[in-house]
CSV table of C-alpha atoms and ligand atoms in Angstrom, one decimal:
chain,number,residue,atom,x,y,z
V,1,MET,CA,63.0,3.8,-57.0
V,2,ALA,CA,62.3,0.5,-55.5
V,3,ASP,CA,65.3,0.7,-53.4
V,4,VAL,CA,64.2,3.9,-51.9
V,5,VAL,CA,60.8,2.5,-51.1
V,6,THR,CA,62.3,-0.6,-49.5
V,7,GLY,CA,65.3,1.0,-47.9
V,8,GLY,CA,66.4,-1.0,-44.9
V,9,SER,CA,66.4,0.5,-41.5
V,10,VAL,CA,70.1,1.3,-41.6
V,11,SER,CA,70.4,2.8,-45.1
V,12,GLY,CA,66.9,4.2,-44.7
V,13,ALA,CA,68.1,6.0,-41.7
V,14,GLN,CA,69.9,8.6,-43.8
V,15,SER,CA,67.2,11.0,-44.7
V,16,ARG,CA,66.6,11.3,-48.5
V,17,PRO,CA,64.4,14.3,-48.7
V,18,ASP,CA,62.2,14.5,-51.7
V,19,LYS,CA,63.9,11.8,-53.8
V,20,LEU,CA,60.5,10.3,-54.3
V,21,SER,CA,57.9,12.3,-56.2
V,22,ARG,CA,54.3,12.0,-55.4
V,23,SER,CA,53.5,10.2,-58.6
V,24,GLU,CA,56.3,7.8,-58.0
V,25,MET,CA,54.9,7.1,-54.6
V,26,ALA,CA,51.5,6.6,-56.1
V,27,ARG,CA,52.8,3.9,-58.3
V,28,ALA,CA,54.6,2.2,-55.5
V,29,SER,CA,51.8,0.0,-54.1
V,30,GLY,CA,51.2,-3.7,-53.6
V,31,ASP,CA,54.6,-5.4,-53.4
V,32,GLY,CA,56.4,-2.2,-52.7
V,33,ALA,CA,54.1,-1.4,-49.9
V,34,GLN,CA,54.6,-4.8,-48.3
V,35,ARG,CA,58.4,-4.6,-48.7
V,36,LEU,CA,58.4,-1.2,-47.0
V,37,TRP,CA,56.2,-2.5,-44.3
V,38,LEU,CA,58.5,-5.5,-43.7
V,39,ASP,CA,61.4,-3.0,-43.3
V,40,VAL,CA,59.3,-1.1,-40.8
V,41,LEU,CA,58.4,-4.3,-38.9
V,42,THR,CA,62.1,-5.4,-38.9
V,43,ASP,CA,63.0,-2.1,-37.3
V,44,VAL,CA,60.2,-2.1,-34.8
V,45,ARG,CA,60.6,-5.7,-33.8
V,46,VAL,CA,63.7,-4.9,-31.6
V,47,ARG,CA,62.0,-2.0,-30.0
V,48,VAL,CA,58.8,-3.4,-28.7
V,49,ASN,CA,57.7,-6.3,-26.5
V,50,PRO,CA,58.3,-9.5,-28.5
V,51,GLU,CA,55.0,-11.0,-27.5
V,52,GLY,CA,53.1,-7.9,-28.4
V,53,PHE,CA,54.9,-7.9,-31.7
V,54,GLU,CA,53.9,-11.4,-32.5
V,55,THR,CA,50.3,-10.8,-31.4
V,56,TRP,CA,49.5,-7.5,-33.0
V,57,LEU,CA,52.1,-6.7,-35.7
V,58,ALA,CA,53.0,-10.1,-37.2
V,59,PRO,CA,49.4,-10.7,-38.6
V,60,THR,CA,49.5,-7.4,-40.6
V,61,ARG,CA,50.1,-6.7,-44.3
V,62,ALA,CA,50.6,-3.6,-46.2
V,63,VAL,CA,48.3,-3.3,-49.2
V,64,GLU,CA,48.7,0.2,-50.6
V,65,PHE,CA,51.4,2.9,-50.6
V,66,ASP,CA,50.5,6.1,-52.4
V,67,VAL,CA,50.3,9.8,-52.0
V,68,ASN,CA,47.9,9.3,-49.1
V,69,GLY,CA,50.4,7.2,-47.3
V,70,LEU,CA,50.7,3.6,-46.3
V,71,VAL,CA,47.6,1.4,-45.8
V,72,VAL,CA,48.0,-1.7,-43.7
V,73,GLU,CA,45.5,-4.4,-43.5
V,74,VAL,CA,44.8,-5.9,-40.1
V,75,PRO,CA,42.5,-8.8,-39.1
V,76,ASN,CA,39.7,-6.7,-37.7
V,77,SER,CA,38.7,-3.4,-36.2
V,78,PHE,CA,39.8,-4.4,-32.8
V,79,PHE,CA,43.4,-4.8,-34.1
V,80,ALA,CA,43.1,-1.4,-35.8
V,81,ASP,CA,42.1,0.2,-32.5
V,82,TRP,CA,44.8,-1.6,-30.6
V,83,LEU,CA,47.5,-0.7,-33.0
V,84,GLY,CA,46.3,2.9,-33.1
V,85,GLN,CA,46.4,3.1,-29.4
V,86,HIS,CA,49.7,1.3,-28.7
V,87,TYR,CA,52.0,1.3,-31.6
V,88,VAL,CA,51.5,4.3,-33.8
V,89,PRO,CA,54.4,6.5,-32.6
V,90,GLU,CA,56.9,3.6,-32.9
V,91,LEU,CA,55.6,2.6,-36.3
V,92,ARG,CA,55.5,6.2,-37.6
V,93,SER,CA,59.1,6.8,-36.7
V,94,ALA,CA,60.2,3.5,-38.2
V,95,LEU,CA,58.2,4.3,-41.3
V,96,ALA,CA,60.0,7.7,-41.6
V,97,ARG,CA,63.3,6.0,-41.2
V,98,ALA,CA,62.6,3.3,-43.8
V,99,SER,CA,61.1,5.7,-46.4
V,100,GLY,CA,63.2,8.7,-45.6
V,101,ARG,CA,60.1,10.9,-45.2
V,102,ASP,CA,57.1,11.5,-43.1
V,103,VAL,CA,54.5,9.0,-44.3
V,104,ALA,CA,50.9,8.8,-43.1
V,105,LEU,CA,49.9,5.4,-41.8
V,106,SER,CA,46.4,4.0,-41.6
V,107,PHE,CA,44.9,0.6,-40.8
V,108,ARG,CA,42.2,-1.2,-42.7
V,109,ALA,CA,40.3,-4.0,-41.1
V,110,ARG,CA,40.0,-7.2,-43.1
V,111,ASP,CA,36.6,-8.8,-43.2
V,112,ALA,CA,37.4,-11.6,-40.8
V,113,ALA,CA,35.0,-12.7,-38.2
V,114,ASP,CA,36.1,-11.7,-34.7
V,115,ALA,CA,36.4,-15.2,-33.6
V,116,LYS,CA,38.8,-16.1,-36.4
V,117,ALA,CA,40.9,-13.1,-35.7
V,118,LEU,CA,41.0,-14.0,-32.1
V,119,SER,CA,42.3,-17.5,-32.8
V,120,LEU,CA,44.8,-16.0,-35.1
V,121,ARG,CA,46.0,-13.7,-32.3
V,122,TYR,CA,46.1,-16.7,-30.0
V,123,GLU,CA,48.0,-18.7,-32.4
V,124,TYR,CA,50.6,-15.9,-32.7
V,125,ALA,CA,50.8,-15.6,-29.0
V,126,THR,CA,51.4,-19.3,-28.5
V,127,ARG,CA,53.7,-19.4,-31.4
V,128,ALA,CA,55.8,-16.7,-29.7
V,129,ALA,CA,55.9,-18.8,-26.6
V,130,VAL,CA,56.8,-22.0,-28.4
V,131,ARG,CA,59.4,-20.2,-30.5
V,132,THR,CA,61.2,-19.0,-27.5
V,133,ASN,CA,60.5,-22.1,-25.4
V,134,GLY,CA,63.4,-23.3,-23.4
V,135,GLY,CA,60.6,-24.7,-21.2
V,136,GLY,CA,57.7,-22.8,-19.7
V,137,GLY,CA,57.6,-20.0,-22.3
V,138,LEU,CA,61.1,-19.0,-21.5
V,139,SER,CA,63.8,-17.7,-23.8
V,140,ALA,CA,67.2,-19.2,-23.2
V,141,ARG,CA,68.6,-15.7,-24.2
V,142,TYR,CA,67.9,-14.2,-20.8
V,143,THR,CA,70.1,-15.3,-18.0
V,144,PHE,CA,71.7,-13.9,-14.9
V,145,ASP,CA,75.1,-14.4,-16.6
V,146,ASN,CA,74.4,-11.9,-19.3
V,147,PHE,CA,72.6,-9.4,-17.1
V,148,VAL,CA,75.0,-6.6,-16.2
V,149,VAL,CA,74.4,-5.5,-12.7
V,150,GLY,CA,74.8,-1.9,-11.7
V,151,GLU,CA,73.7,0.3,-8.8
V,152,SER,CA,70.4,0.8,-10.4
V,153,SER,CA,69.5,-2.9,-10.6
V,154,ARG,CA,71.6,-4.4,-7.8
V,155,PHE,CA,68.8,-4.9,-5.3
V,156,ALA,CA,66.3,-6.2,-7.9
V,157,CYS,CA,68.9,-8.6,-9.3
V,158,ALA,CA,69.8,-10.0,-5.8
V,159,ALA,CA,66.1,-10.5,-5.0
V,160,ALA,CA,65.6,-12.2,-8.4
V,161,ARG,CA,68.5,-14.5,-7.8
V,162,SER,CA,67.3,-15.4,-4.4
V,163,VAL,CA,63.8,-16.3,-5.7
V,164,ALA,CA,65.3,-18.4,-8.4
V,165,GLU,CA,67.4,-20.4,-6.0
V,166,ARG,CA,64.6,-20.9,-3.5
V,167,PRO,CA,61.2,-20.4,-5.1
V,168,GLY,CA,58.4,-19.8,-2.7
V,169,ARG,CA,60.8,-19.5,0.3
V,170,THR,CA,62.1,-16.0,0.3
V,171,TYR,CA,60.2,-13.2,-1.3
V,172,ASN,CA,56.7,-14.1,-2.4
V,173,PRO,CA,55.4,-12.5,-4.5
V,174,LEU,CA,58.3,-10.6,-5.9
V,175,PHE,CA,57.2,-7.5,-7.8
V,176,ILE,CA,59.8,-5.9,-10.1
V,177,TYR,CA,59.0,-2.5,-11.6
V,178,GLY,CA,60.7,0.0,-13.8
V,179,GLY,CA,60.4,1.9,-17.1
V,180,THR,CA,60.4,0.2,-20.5
V,181,GLY,CA,63.5,-1.4,-21.8
V,182,LEU,CA,65.3,-1.5,-18.4
V,183,GLY,CA,65.6,-5.2,-18.1
V,184,LYS,CA,62.4,-6.4,-16.3
V,185,THR,CA,61.6,-9.2,-18.7
V,186,HIS,CA,65.3,-10.2,-18.8
V,187,LEU,CA,65.3,-10.6,-15.0
V,188,LEU,CA,62.0,-12.4,-15.0
V,189,GLU,CA,63.1,-14.9,-17.5
V,190,ALA,CA,66.5,-15.3,-15.9
V,191,ILE,CA,64.6,-16.3,-12.7
V,192,GLY,CA,62.8,-19.0,-14.7
V,193,ASN,CA,65.9,-20.3,-16.5
V,194,ARG,CA,67.9,-20.4,-13.3
V,195,ALA,CA,65.1,-22.1,-11.3
V,196,LEU,CA,64.9,-24.8,-14.0
V,197,ALA,CA,68.7,-25.3,-13.9
V,198,VAL,CA,68.8,-25.6,-10.1
V,199,HIS,CA,65.5,-27.6,-9.6
V,200,ARG,CA,65.0,-29.7,-12.6
V,201,ASN,CA,61.4,-30.6,-11.9
V,202,VAL,CA,60.1,-27.3,-11.1
V,203,ARG,CA,57.0,-26.4,-13.1
V,204,VAL,CA,57.6,-22.9,-14.5
V,205,HIS,CA,55.6,-20.8,-16.7
V,206,CYS,CA,56.4,-17.3,-18.0
V,207,VAL,CA,53.7,-15.3,-19.7
V,208,ALA,CA,52.9,-11.7,-20.5
V,209,ALA,CA,49.7,-10.4,-19.0
V,210,GLU,CA,48.6,-9.6,-22.5
V,211,SER,CA,49.0,-13.2,-23.6
V,212,LEU,CA,47.2,-14.4,-20.5
V,213,PHE,CA,44.3,-12.2,-21.5
V,214,ILE,CA,44.1,-13.8,-24.9
V,215,GLU,CA,44.4,-17.2,-23.4
V,216,LEU,CA,41.6,-16.4,-21.0
V,217,ILE,CA,39.2,-15.2,-23.7
V,218,GLN,CA,40.0,-18.2,-25.7
V,219,ALA,CA,39.3,-20.5,-22.8
V,220,ILE,CA,36.0,-18.8,-22.2
V,221,GLU,CA,35.1,-19.1,-25.9
V,222,ARG,CA,36.1,-22.7,-26.2
V,223,ASN,CA,34.7,-23.7,-22.8
V,224,THR,CA,38.1,-24.8,-21.6
V,225,ARG,CA,38.3,-22.7,-18.4
V,226,LEU,CA,39.0,-25.8,-16.3
V,227,GLU,CA,42.1,-26.6,-18.4
V,228,PHE,CA,43.1,-23.0,-18.2
V,229,LYS,CA,42.7,-23.0,-14.4
V,230,SER,CA,44.6,-26.2,-13.8
V,231,LYS,CA,47.4,-25.1,-16.1
V,232,TYR,CA,48.1,-22.1,-13.9
V,233,ARG,CA,47.2,-23.6,-10.6
V,234,GLY,CA,49.5,-26.5,-11.0
V,235,LEU,CA,52.7,-24.3,-11.2
V,236,ASP,CA,55.5,-24.0,-8.8
V,237,LEU,CA,56.7,-20.8,-10.3
V,238,LEU,CA,54.5,-18.3,-12.2
V,239,LEU,CA,56.3,-15.4,-13.9
V,240,LEU,CA,53.8,-12.8,-15.0
V,241,ASP,CA,55.2,-10.1,-17.2
V,242,ASP,CA,53.8,-6.5,-17.6
V,243,VAL,CA,50.9,-6.7,-15.1
V,244,HIS,CA,50.1,-3.0,-15.8
V,245,TYR,CA,48.3,-4.5,-18.7
V,246,LEU,CA,45.6,-5.5,-16.3
V,247,VAL,CA,44.4,-1.9,-16.2
V,248,GLY,CA,40.8,-1.7,-17.2
V,249,LYS,CA,40.4,-5.5,-17.6
V,250,GLU,CA,38.3,-6.5,-14.6
V,251,ARG,CA,37.8,-10.1,-15.7
V,252,LEU,CA,41.5,-10.7,-16.1
V,253,GLN,CA,42.2,-9.0,-12.7
V,254,GLU,CA,39.7,-11.3,-11.1
V,255,GLU,CA,41.4,-14.3,-12.7
V,256,VAL,CA,44.9,-13.2,-11.7
V,257,PHE,CA,43.7,-12.6,-8.2
V,258,HIS,CA,42.4,-16.2,-7.9
V,259,ILE,CA,45.4,-17.8,-9.6
V,260,PHE,CA,47.6,-15.8,-7.3
V,261,ASN,CA,45.7,-16.7,-4.1
V,262,HIS,CA,45.8,-20.4,-5.1
V,263,LEU,CA,49.5,-20.4,-5.8
V,264,HIS,CA,50.4,-18.4,-2.8
V,265,GLU,CA,48.4,-20.7,-0.5
V,266,SER,CA,50.1,-23.7,-1.9
V,267,GLY,CA,53.5,-22.2,-1.4
V,268,SER,CA,54.3,-21.6,-5.1
V,269,GLN,CA,56.3,-18.6,-6.1
V,270,VAL,CA,54.9,-15.8,-8.1
V,271,VAL,CA,56.9,-13.0,-9.7
V,272,PHE,CA,55.3,-10.0,-11.4
V,273,THR,CA,56.8,-7.2,-13.5
V,274,SER,CA,55.3,-3.9,-14.3
V,275,ASP,CA,56.2,-0.5,-15.6
V,276,ARG,CA,55.1,1.0,-12.3
V,277,GLU,CA,54.5,0.2,-8.6
V,278,PRO,CA,51.3,-1.7,-7.7
V,279,ARG,CA,49.8,1.4,-6.1
V,280,GLU,CA,50.5,3.4,-9.2
V,281,ILE,CA,48.4,1.1,-11.4
V,282,PRO,CA,45.1,2.9,-11.9
V,283,THR,CA,41.8,1.1,-11.8
V,284,LEU,CA,43.5,-2.0,-10.3
V,285,GLU,CA,41.2,-3.4,-7.7
V,286,GLN,CA,42.4,-2.6,-4.2
V,287,ARG,CA,42.6,-6.2,-3.1
V,288,LEU,CA,44.8,-7.0,-6.1
V,289,VAL,CA,47.0,-4.1,-5.4
V,290,SER,CA,47.6,-5.3,-1.8
V,291,ARG,CA,48.3,-8.8,-3.1
V,292,LEU,CA,50.7,-7.6,-5.7
V,293,GLY,CA,52.6,-5.5,-3.1
V,294,SER,CA,52.4,-8.0,-0.3
V,295,GLY,CA,55.8,-9.5,-0.8
V,296,LEU,CA,58.9,-7.7,-1.9
V,297,VAL,CA,58.6,-4.7,-4.3
V,298,VAL,CA,61.8,-3.8,-6.0
V,299,ASP,CA,62.6,-1.3,-8.8
V,300,ILE,CA,65.0,-1.1,-11.6
V,301,GLN,CA,66.2,2.4,-12.5
V,302,LEU,CA,68.0,3.7,-15.5
V,303,PRO,CA,71.5,2.3,-15.5
V,304,GLU,CA,74.2,4.8,-14.7
V,305,LEU,CA,77.0,5.7,-17.2
V,306,GLU,CA,79.5,3.0,-16.2
V,307,THR,CA,76.8,0.3,-16.3
V,308,ARG,CA,75.7,1.5,-19.7
V,309,ILE,CA,79.3,1.2,-20.9
V,310,ALA,CA,79.6,-2.3,-19.4
V,311,ILE,CA,76.3,-3.4,-21.1
V,312,LEU,CA,77.5,-2.2,-24.5
V,313,GLN,CA,80.7,-4.0,-24.1
V,314,GLN,CA,79.0,-7.2,-23.0
V,315,LYS,CA,76.6,-7.0,-25.9
V,316,ALA,CA,79.4,-6.3,-28.4
V,317,ALA,CA,81.4,-9.3,-27.0
V,318,ALA,CA,78.3,-11.5,-27.4
V,319,GLU,CA,78.5,-10.5,-31.1
V,320,SER,CA,82.2,-11.3,-31.1
V,321,CYS,CA,83.1,-7.7,-31.6
V,322,GLU,CA,85.5,-5.7,-29.7
V,323,LEU,CA,84.1,-2.3,-29.0
V,324,PRO,CA,86.7,0.4,-28.4
V,325,HIS,CA,86.3,2.1,-25.1
V,326,ASP,CA,85.9,5.6,-26.5
V,327,VAL,CA,83.1,4.4,-28.8
V,328,ALA,CA,81.3,2.7,-25.9
V,329,CYS,CA,81.7,5.9,-23.9
V,330,TYR,CA,80.4,8.0,-26.7
V,331,ILE,CA,77.2,5.9,-27.2
V,332,ALA,CA,76.6,5.4,-23.5
V,333,GLY,CA,77.0,9.2,-23.0
V,334,ARG,CA,74.3,9.9,-25.5
V,335,VAL,CA,71.8,7.1,-25.2
V,336,LYS,CA,70.3,7.4,-21.7
V,337,THR,CA,66.7,6.4,-21.8
V,338,SER,CA,66.8,2.6,-21.8
V,339,VAL,CA,68.9,-0.5,-22.3
V,340,ARG,CA,66.7,-1.4,-25.3
V,341,GLU,CA,67.7,1.9,-27.0
V,342,LEU,CA,71.3,1.2,-26.1
V,343,GLU,CA,71.1,-2.2,-27.8
V,344,GLY,CA,69.4,-0.6,-30.8
V,345,SER,CA,72.2,1.9,-31.2
V,346,LEU,CA,74.8,-0.8,-31.0
V,347,VAL,CA,73.0,-2.9,-33.6
V,348,ARG,CA,72.9,0.1,-35.8
V,349,LEU,CA,76.5,0.8,-35.4
V,350,LEU,CA,77.6,-2.8,-36.0
V,351,ALA,CA,75.4,-3.0,-39.1
V,352,MET,CA,76.9,0.2,-40.5
V,353,ALA,CA,80.4,-1.0,-39.8
V,354,SER,CA,79.8,-4.2,-41.6
V,355,LEU,CA,78.0,-2.5,-44.6
V,356,ASP,CA,80.7,0.1,-45.0
V,357,ASN,CA,83.4,-2.3,-44.0
V,358,ALA,CA,84.6,0.3,-41.6
V,359,PRO,CA,86.2,0.0,-38.2
V,360,LEU,CA,84.2,0.8,-35.1
V,361,SER,CA,85.1,4.4,-34.4
V,362,VAL,CA,83.6,7.4,-32.7
V,363,ALA,CA,83.0,9.0,-36.1
V,364,LEU,CA,81.0,6.0,-37.2
V,365,ALA,CA,79.1,6.0,-33.9
V,366,GLU,CA,78.2,9.7,-34.5
V,367,ARG,CA,76.7,8.8,-37.8
V,368,ALA,CA,74.9,5.8,-36.4
V,369,LEU,CA,73.4,7.9,-33.7
V,370,ALA,CA,72.7,11.0,-35.7
V,371,ASP,CA,69.3,9.9,-36.8
V,372,LEU,CA,68.5,8.2,-33.6
V,373,VAL,CA,69.3,11.3,-31.6
V,374,ARG,CA,67.3,13.5,-33.9
V,375,ASP,CA,64.3,11.2,-34.4
V,376,GLU,CA,63.9,9.3,-31.3
V,377,ALA,CA,65.5,10.9,-28.4
V,378,PRO,CA,62.6,11.5,-26.0
V,379,PRO,CA,61.9,15.2,-25.3
V,380,ASP,CA,63.8,16.6,-22.3
V,381,GLU,CA,62.0,18.1,-19.4
V,382,GLY,CA,62.0,21.6,-20.9
V,383,GLU,CA,60.7,20.3,-24.2
V,384,ILE,CA,57.9,18.4,-22.4
V,385,CYS,CA,56.9,21.6,-20.6
V,386,ARG,CA,57.0,23.6,-23.8
V,387,ARG,CA,54.8,21.0,-25.7
V,388,ALA,CA,52.3,20.8,-22.9
V,389,ALA,CA,52.1,24.6,-22.6
V,390,ALA,CA,51.6,25.0,-26.3
V,391,ALA,CA,48.9,22.3,-26.4
V,392,PHE,CA,47.0,23.8,-23.5
V,393,GLY,CA,47.5,27.4,-24.4
V,394,VAL,CA,49.3,28.3,-21.2
V,395,THR,CA,52.9,29.4,-20.4
V,396,VAL,CA,55.8,27.2,-19.3
V,397,ALA,CA,56.1,29.4,-16.2
V,398,ASP,CA,52.5,28.7,-15.3
V,399,ILE,CA,53.1,24.9,-15.6
V,400,ARG,CA,56.3,25.0,-13.5
V,401,ASN,CA,55.2,27.4,-10.8
V,402,GLY,CA,51.5,27.4,-10.0
V,403,GLY,CA,48.2,28.8,-11.0
V,404,ARG,CA,45.1,26.8,-10.2
V,405,THR,CA,42.7,27.1,-13.1
V,406,LYS,CA,41.4,23.8,-14.3
V,407,GLN,CA,43.2,24.1,-17.7
V,408,LEU,CA,46.5,24.8,-15.9
V,409,ALA,CA,46.0,21.9,-13.5
V,410,LEU,CA,45.4,19.5,-16.5
V,411,ALA,CA,48.4,20.9,-18.4
V,412,ARG,CA,50.6,20.3,-15.3
V,413,GLN,CA,49.2,16.8,-14.9
V,414,VAL,CA,49.9,16.0,-18.5
V,415,THR,CA,53.4,17.3,-18.1
V,416,MET,CA,53.9,15.1,-15.1
V,417,TYR,CA,52.6,12.1,-17.0
V,418,LEU,CA,54.9,12.8,-20.0
V,419,MET,CA,57.9,13.1,-17.7
V,420,ARG,CA,57.1,9.8,-16.1
V,421,ARG,CA,56.3,7.9,-19.3
V,422,LYS,CA,58.7,9.5,-21.7
V,423,ARG,CA,61.7,10.1,-19.5
V,424,ASN,CA,61.3,7.4,-16.9
V,425,LEU,CA,61.9,10.2,-14.2
V,426,SER,CA,61.2,9.3,-10.6
V,427,LEU,CA,58.1,10.8,-9.0
V,428,SER,CA,60.2,12.9,-6.7
V,429,ASP,CA,62.3,14.3,-9.5
V,430,ILE,CA,59.2,15.3,-11.4
V,431,GLY,CA,57.8,16.9,-8.2
V,432,ARG,CA,61.1,18.9,-7.9
V,433,ALA,CA,61.1,19.9,-11.6
V,434,LEU,CA,57.6,21.3,-11.2
V,435,GLY,CA,58.0,23.7,-8.3
V,436,GLY,CA,58.5,21.3,-5.4
V,437,LYS,CA,55.4,19.1,-5.6
V,438,ASP,CA,55.0,16.1,-3.4
V,439,HIS,CA,55.6,12.7,-5.0
V,440,THR,CA,52.1,11.6,-4.1
V,441,THR,CA,50.7,14.6,-6.0
V,442,VAL,CA,52.7,13.5,-9.0
V,443,MET,CA,51.5,9.9,-8.7
V,444,HIS,CA,47.9,11.1,-8.5
V,445,ALA,CA,48.4,13.2,-11.6
V,446,VAL,CA,50.0,10.4,-13.6
V,447,ASN,CA,47.1,8.0,-12.5
V,448,LYS,CA,44.5,10.6,-13.4
V,449,ILE,CA,45.9,11.0,-16.9
V,450,GLU,CA,46.2,7.2,-17.4
V,451,LYS,CA,42.5,6.9,-16.5
V,452,LEU,CA,41.4,9.7,-18.7
V,453,ARG,CA,43.4,8.2,-21.5
V,454,VAL,CA,41.5,4.9,-21.2
V,455,LYS,CA,38.1,6.6,-20.8
V,456,ASP,CA,38.3,9.4,-23.4
V,457,PRO,CA,39.5,8.6,-26.9
V,458,GLY,CA,39.7,12.2,-27.9
V,459,PHE,CA,42.0,13.0,-25.0
V,460,ALA,CA,44.0,9.8,-25.8
V,461,ALA,CA,44.5,11.1,-29.3
V,462,ARG,CA,45.7,14.5,-28.0
V,463,LEU,CA,48.1,12.8,-25.7
V,464,ARG,CA,49.5,10.6,-28.4
V,465,LYS,CA,50.2,13.8,-30.4
V,466,LEU,CA,52.1,15.2,-27.5
V,467,GLU,CA,54.0,12.0,-27.0
V,468,GLY,CA,55.0,11.8,-30.7
V,469,ALA,CA,57.8,13.8,-32.1
V,470,GLY,CA,56.1,17.1,-31.5
V,471,GLU,CA,53.6,16.7,-34.3
U,501,ADP,P1,61.8,-4.4,-20.1
U,501,ADP,O1,61.1,-5.7,-19.9
U,501,ADP,O2,62.1,-3.7,-18.8
U,501,ADP,O3,61.0,-3.5,-21.0
U,501,ADP,P2,63.8,-6.0,-21.3
U,501,ADP,O4,64.1,-6.9,-20.2
U,501,ADP,O5,63.1,-6.5,-22.5
U,501,ADP,O6,63.2,-4.6,-20.8
U,501,ADP,O7,65.2,-5.4,-21.8
U,501,ADP,C1,65.4,-4.8,-23.0
U,501,ADP,C2,66.7,-5.3,-23.6
U,501,ADP,O8,67.8,-4.8,-22.8
U,501,ADP,C3,66.8,-6.8,-23.6
U,501,ADP,O9,67.4,-7.2,-24.8
U,501,ADP,C4,67.7,-7.1,-22.4
U,501,ADP,O10,68.5,-8.2,-22.6
U,501,ADP,C5,68.6,-5.8,-22.3
U,501,ADP,N1,69.0,-5.5,-21.0
U,501,ADP,C6,68.3,-4.8,-20.1
U,501,ADP,N2,69.0,-4.6,-18.9
U,501,ADP,C7,70.1,-5.2,-19.1
U,501,ADP,C8,71.3,-5.4,-18.3
U,501,ADP,N3,71.4,-4.9,-17.1
U,501,ADP,N4,72.3,-6.2,-18.8
U,501,ADP,C9,72.3,-6.7,-20.0
U,501,ADP,N5,71.2,-6.5,-20.9
U,501,ADP,C10,70.2,-5.8,-20.4
U,502,MG,MG1,59.3,-6.4,-20.8
């Protein structure tokens, strides 16, 4: 039984319906729970932002696994809320893969004082930076050499290279945006690594907005704001990742605004990344929006088929594997949502090949992708419309074509939001899919849903359900 409970992500990927009886599950608690949880974390680790992982997931521990599901202990209620809002769909599908069934997941707050939990989080965030530190919080893993350039990223990559060669001289700030897993962090860190290689004394720091937030809270608590300020104001090159995280964090926005002004005035380079354009980030203060967008704004789109094939081949070569062309074509033809997914598929395929001692073939790739495709492929446009229609009690035709009741308008806005966030579709493509709406209408809709999601927990929960695998 133990091996069922602790099945790794690869072997756990084969579904094993009803091998585990309820009473068996009830007995599997304690160690079993923790082993299962470690499998889940190992699986999730490659799918989420590394700093987010270290901050929010690393300090967790599973304590019970029984008929009611898996209970995970977290440092405090803030963690529980955070994980609930940001990581549940990812964790649930990993849990289903690892256990071979649909398992409920809940979080239990440990009785730690908030301050203690905060320093823990801070410690994890810093540890993440130190761990990857090739200087300035950079991971040596991300370079321009191993970034495969395609049509979808050519402009962004050229701008990034130019900034790395001559920080503060060309495009300042540089703002790179695109959907998740499309290579923003990779490019951002490549800038830092390249700048350090070219200008040895350049003071570089790369940080995710989320970690900056934790650092700021910590500085306020410890009365070390001056150190915090001078750390950031003394830089030649600030690489700030995932600035959409600033949404709803006024204090942090204010701080970023001041840091940015200071650096800009002293001729230092700033590069931002985000999952959307500056003007698409709701609740961001107008003056910050105009600062963020005041230099060059470039986007990274989904890579096209040839680039996806090239990326797979490059990643396989980095693992000293030769990936047959037909296998690369097969995977690239099916995994279309992000480069991270593409990497995940390859890792799964290589793991299966090595476990089975089998050659890399299309047949093996089919097996490797079977679960991925079934469990994780994001819903297509039709499916998104169907889900939204069902959730709001309207018809798909109503959503696509018109009707102006409040309920319908909301259903349509949710549909637009899901198409943007789940499928990385462009604003204009979404507009076209929904009866020829203008891209600003779509942007307004996505913003509105983002805001509602932050303001209204009930709505956020509904949305999460819709985003999940059609629960
Ligand atoms: P984002 O920050 O946009 O969410 P990442 O930069 O973390 O995405 O990229 C996800 C993974 O995909 C990383 O491992 C990264 O190295 C890889 N990746 C993304 N784009 C490319 C590319 N064009 N060439 C090679 N690897 C890429
Ligand atoms: Mg990133």
